[in-house]
Amino acid sequence: MTATPGRGRPRKSGFSVVRFRNPSGDLVWRVQGSADGRRVRENYPSEARALERRRELEREHLQAEPEPESLRATSLTREQLSEAEAAWVKLAQAEAGPGSLLGAVDVWLRMRAEGQLVPVVVYFGDAMDQFQTWVNQTPTLRDRTRKNLRTRLEKFRVRVGHRAIHEITPDDVDRLLNSRQVSARSRANDRLVLSRLMSWCMERPRCWIKSNPVSVVKVEVGELEEPTLLTVAQAEALLRAAQETDGGRMVPYLAVGLFAGIRNAELGRLTWGQFNLADGTVRLEGRQTKPGKARVVDLQPNLIAWLKWADAHGQRDLAYDQRSFVRVREAAGFIDWPVNAIRHTGLSFLLKRLGSFADTAMAGGNSEKMLREHYVGRVSAADTEKFFGLLP
């Protein structure tokens, strides 16, 4: 028989787990604290291993407590007693209060019988690290997608804390999304990224969770604002300023965006060799487009003229250059710049020019529904002729 003390509420340990960047630059999990005059500071590569070490230290701390005033007989071994003590510590630290150890065991047994238990416990921070490794090693993901996933998820790391991934509920997701003071659109994008992480955790061979808690959480973004367009005069001023700024560096970017309606991000993925000026077409591969599908865009005659001008001046780079674009805008007399104005302008004039939702949707890589809702009747036939009559 082993003796154990009559117990009151277990006292909390003095050990904690924090994320830490060591001198070599690696991110690790540090177990730190002190007990009985001994200071602990140990680094581990994963949160799960760090938490395991913290539990070991808690058990050692409990075993080192002074002899109790009274003893009670028990059939438990010393190891079983240590584990029970550590379990009581965790229950005492729970948000809902100390609870019942027997009740916790009953819930565990019932969930196991119903097949609801997750076989592997993975903490949110470790899941994020493994997901990020997968993101970096997946060649089909674009750099912009990788950056978006990384930056948005990092904002949730501290907010989630030391939580197992299967413990996160829809209510937790709601609190996470509302914890950031951002626009509804940005909150919706946060939700998409968080959902992608959870879906990845569900997939084989991981199967860390049985359902995605984000799937039942909705974010209202409200109605989209109507797009702001450039006038023909503003478009011409922008192109003329581009010709005179930085040797024409921004001419290809602006001309293709205005006269073909191609997305800004897609322009940065295009190469000069994809343009067939003789046939008047450009082919975008699936990996270069937002929908992930290849498409062929017909080039308007004036766009071909602008591309030939750019080629003659040694400008074949279609990527966006922030500093050069700001100089062009200032030279053209713009004080404020409307959001996504180049694409909105291009699609509006192109729809009027082609007179076909299907052809314009093919050029822009978006849906006919979007064109009907936001781009119909926004420019006149007379202005359309002037717009596509702009030449170098």
PDB file of C-alpha atoms in Angstrom, residues 251-365:
ATOM      1  CA  VAL A 251       3.994  51.109 -70.139  1.00  0.00           C
ATOM      2  CA  PRO A 252       3.560  47.318 -70.667  1.00  0.00           C
ATOM      3  CA  TYR A 253       1.851  46.885 -67.289  1.00  0.00           C
ATOM      4  CA  LEU A 254      -0.550  49.788 -67.802  1.00  0.00           C
ATOM      5  CA  ALA A 255      -1.332  49.084 -71.456  1.00  0.00           C
ATOM      6  CA  VAL A 256      -2.163  45.401 -70.943  1.00  0.00           C
ATOM      7  CA  GLY A 257      -4.172  46.170 -67.808  1.00  0.00           C
ATOM      8  CA  LEU A 258      -6.184  48.934 -69.461  1.00  0.00           C
ATOM      9  CA  PHE A 259      -6.795  47.421 -72.889  1.00  0.00           C
ATOM     10  CA  ALA A 260      -7.006  43.689 -72.019  1.00  0.00           C
ATOM     11  CA  GLY A 261      -8.501  43.820 -68.507  1.00  0.00           C
ATOM     12  CA  ILE A 262      -6.046  41.264 -67.106  1.00  0.00           C
ATOM     13  CA  ARG A 263      -5.663  41.172 -63.310  1.00  0.00           C
ATOM     14  CA  ASN A 264      -2.725  42.989 -61.729  1.00  0.00           C
ATOM     15  CA  ALA A 265      -1.348  39.833 -60.099  1.00  0.00           C
ATOM     16  CA  GLU A 266      -1.671  37.883 -63.356  1.00  0.00           C
ATOM     17  CA  LEU A 267       0.308  40.544 -65.198  1.00  0.00           C
ATOM     18  CA  GLY A 268       3.248  39.950 -62.884  1.00  0.00           C
ATOM     19  CA  ARG A 269       3.308  36.271 -63.857  1.00  0.00           C
ATOM     20  CA  LEU A 270       3.282  36.870 -67.609  1.00  0.00           C
ATOM     21  CA  THR A 271       6.443  36.812 -69.694  1.00  0.00           C
ATOM     22  CA  TRP A 272       7.027  38.699 -72.917  1.00  0.00           C
ATOM     23  CA  GLY A 273       7.357  35.451 -74.854  1.00  0.00           C
ATOM     24  CA  GLN A 274       3.722  34.576 -74.152  1.00  0.00           C
ATOM     25  CA  PHE A 275       2.537  37.437 -76.376  1.00  0.00           C
ATOM     26  CA  ASN A 276       1.982  36.599 -80.042  1.00  0.00           C
ATOM     27  CA  LEU A 277       1.806  40.036 -81.627  1.00  0.00           C
ATOM     28  CA  ALA A 278       1.506  38.560 -85.130  1.00  0.00           C
ATOM     29  CA  ASP A 279      -1.688  36.692 -84.187  1.00  0.00           C
ATOM     30  CA  GLY A 280      -2.767  39.330 -81.685  1.00  0.00           C
ATOM     31  CA  THR A 281      -3.144  36.968 -78.704  1.00  0.00           C
ATOM     32  CA  VAL A 282      -1.641  36.149 -75.322  1.00  0.00           C
ATOM     33  CA  ARG A 283      -2.062  32.808 -73.557  1.00  0.00           C
ATOM     34  CA  LEU A 284      -2.152  32.656 -69.761  1.00  0.00           C
ATOM     35  CA  GLU A 285      -1.339  29.263 -68.250  1.00  0.00           C
ATOM     36  CA  GLY A 286      -3.435  27.838 -65.435  1.00  0.00           C
ATOM     37  CA  ARG A 287      -0.682  28.374 -62.862  1.00  0.00           C
ATOM     38  CA  GLN A 288      -0.679  32.092 -63.737  1.00  0.00           C
ATOM     39  CA  THR A 289      -4.402  32.776 -63.310  1.00  0.00           C
ATOM     40  CA  LYS A 290      -6.524  33.323 -60.227  1.00  0.00           C
ATOM     41  CA  PRO A 291      -9.107  30.627 -61.191  1.00  0.00           C
ATOM     42  CA  GLY A 292      -6.278  28.204 -62.009  1.00  0.00           C
ATOM     43  CA  LYS A 293      -7.473  27.712 -65.594  1.00  0.00           C
ATOM     44  CA  ALA A 294      -5.626  28.627 -68.785  1.00  0.00           C
ATOM     45  CA  ARG A 295      -7.170  31.190 -71.110  1.00  0.00           C
ATOM     46  CA  VAL A 296      -6.370  32.988 -74.373  1.00  0.00           C
ATOM     47  CA  VAL A 297      -6.950  36.742 -74.602  1.00  0.00           C
ATOM     48  CA  ASP A 298      -7.325  38.574 -77.913  1.00  0.00           C
ATOM     49  CA  LEU A 299      -5.299  41.788 -78.089  1.00  0.00           C
ATOM     50  CA  GLN A 300      -6.914  44.981 -79.348  1.00  0.00           C
ATOM     51  CA  PRO A 301      -5.055  46.736 -82.211  1.00  0.00           C
ATOM     52  CA  ASN A 302      -4.075  49.721 -80.059  1.00  0.00           C
ATOM     53  CA  LEU A 303      -2.684  47.400 -77.364  1.00  0.00           C
ATOM     54  CA  ILE A 304      -0.464  45.737 -79.974  1.00  0.00           C
ATOM     55  CA  ALA A 305       0.807  49.207 -80.896  1.00  0.00           C
ATOM     56  CA  TRP A 306       1.641  49.967 -77.244  1.00  0.00           C
ATOM     57  CA  LEU A 307       3.463  46.647 -76.854  1.00  0.00           C
ATOM     58  CA  LYS A 308       5.517  47.328 -79.971  1.00  0.00           C
ATOM     59  CA  TRP A 309       6.407  50.753 -78.562  1.00  0.00           C
ATOM     60  CA  ALA A 310       7.516  49.129 -75.281  1.00  0.00           C
ATOM     61  CA  ASP A 311       9.572  46.519 -77.138  1.00  0.00           C
ATOM     62  CA  ALA A 312      11.290  49.211 -79.198  1.00  0.00           C
ATOM     63  CA  HIS A 313      12.227  51.028 -75.970  1.00  0.00           C
ATOM     64  CA  GLY A 314      13.564  47.885 -74.281  1.00  0.00           C
ATOM     65  CA  GLN A 315      10.663  47.534 -71.857  1.00  0.00           C
ATOM     66  CA  ARG A 316       9.429  43.943 -71.672  1.00  0.00           C
ATOM     67  CA  ASP A 317       8.770  43.614 -67.946  1.00  0.00           C
ATOM     68  CA  LEU A 318       5.061  43.428 -67.077  1.00  0.00           C
ATOM     69  CA  ALA A 319       5.535  43.185 -63.306  1.00  0.00           C
ATOM     70  CA  TYR A 320       4.224  45.933 -61.037  1.00  0.00           C
ATOM     71  CA  ASP A 321       6.808  48.375 -59.671  1.00  0.00           C
ATOM     72  CA  GLN A 322       5.398  50.382 -56.766  1.00  0.00           C
ATOM     73  CA  ARG A 323       7.921  53.236 -56.836  1.00  0.00           C
ATOM     74  CA  SER A 324       7.768  53.675 -60.587  1.00  0.00           C
ATOM     75  CA  PHE A 325       3.962  53.560 -60.557  1.00  0.00           C
ATOM     76  CA  VAL A 326       3.779  56.259 -57.879  1.00  0.00           C
ATOM     77  CA  ARG A 327       5.990  58.504 -60.006  1.00  0.00           C
ATOM     78  CA  VAL A 328       3.753  57.888 -63.024  1.00  0.00           C
ATOM     79  CA  ARG A 329       0.612  58.676 -61.018  1.00  0.00           C
ATOM     80  CA  GLU A 330       2.071  61.902 -59.688  1.00  0.00           C
ATOM     81  CA  ALA A 331       3.224  62.947 -63.157  1.00  0.00           C
ATOM     82  CA  ALA A 332      -0.299  62.269 -64.465  1.00  0.00           C
ATOM     83  CA  GLY A 333      -1.818  64.514 -61.786  1.00  0.00           C
ATOM     84  CA  PHE A 334      -3.441  61.875 -59.563  1.00  0.00           C
ATOM     85  CA  ILE A 335      -3.639  62.755 -55.876  1.00  0.00           C
ATOM     86  CA  ASP A 336      -5.764  59.788 -54.773  1.00  0.00           C
ATOM     87  CA  TRP A 337      -5.780  56.486 -56.623  1.00  0.00           C
ATOM     88  CA  PRO A 338      -9.030  54.482 -56.939  1.00  0.00           C
ATOM     89  CA  VAL A 339      -8.724  50.853 -55.812  1.00  0.00           C
ATOM     90  CA  ASN A 340      -8.129  48.454 -58.726  1.00  0.00           C
ATOM     91  CA  ALA A 341      -8.975  51.250 -61.163  1.00  0.00           C
ATOM     92  CA  ILE A 342      -6.954  49.836 -64.082  1.00  0.00           C
ATOM     93  CA  ARG A 343      -8.771  46.502 -64.182  1.00  0.00           C
ATOM     94  CA  HIS A 344     -12.201  48.056 -63.573  1.00  0.00           C
ATOM     95  CA  THR A 345     -11.601  50.508 -66.407  1.00  0.00           C
ATOM     96  CA  GLY A 346     -10.316  47.835 -68.765  1.00  0.00           C
ATOM     97  CA  LEU A 347     -13.230  45.443 -68.194  1.00  0.00           C
ATOM     98  CA  SER A 348     -15.866  48.171 -68.520  1.00  0.00           C
ATOM     99  CA  PHE A 349     -14.557  49.428 -71.856  1.00  0.00           C
ATOM    100  CA  LEU A 350     -13.806  45.905 -73.104  1.00  0.00           C
ATOM    101  CA  LEU A 351     -17.370  44.733 -72.386  1.00  0.00           C
ATOM    102  CA  LYS A 352     -18.738  47.679 -74.356  1.00  0.00           C
ATOM    103  CA  ARG A 353     -16.275  47.042 -77.175  1.00  0.00           C
ATOM    104  CA  LEU A 354     -16.884  43.281 -77.507  1.00  0.00           C
ATOM    105  CA  GLY A 355     -20.605  43.362 -76.737  1.00  0.00           C
ATOM    106  CA  SER A 356     -20.335  39.830 -75.303  1.00  0.00           C
ATOM    107  CA  PHE A 357     -20.379  38.686 -71.692  1.00  0.00           C
ATOM    108  CA  ALA A 358     -18.745  35.370 -72.638  1.00  0.00           C
ATOM    109  CA  ASP A 359     -15.864  36.952 -74.580  1.00  0.00           C
ATOM    110  CA  THR A 360     -15.234  39.565 -71.883  1.00  0.00           C
ATOM    111  CA  ALA A 361     -15.363  36.935 -69.132  1.00  0.00           C
ATOM    112  CA  MET A 362     -12.773  34.906 -71.075  1.00  0.00           C
ATOM    113  CA  ALA A 363     -10.495  37.937 -71.374  1.00  0.00           C
ATOM    114  CA  GLY A 364     -10.834  38.986 -67.742  1.00  0.00           C
ATOM    115  CA  GLY A 365     -10.942  35.508 -66.242  1.00  0.00           C
TER     116      GLY A 365
END
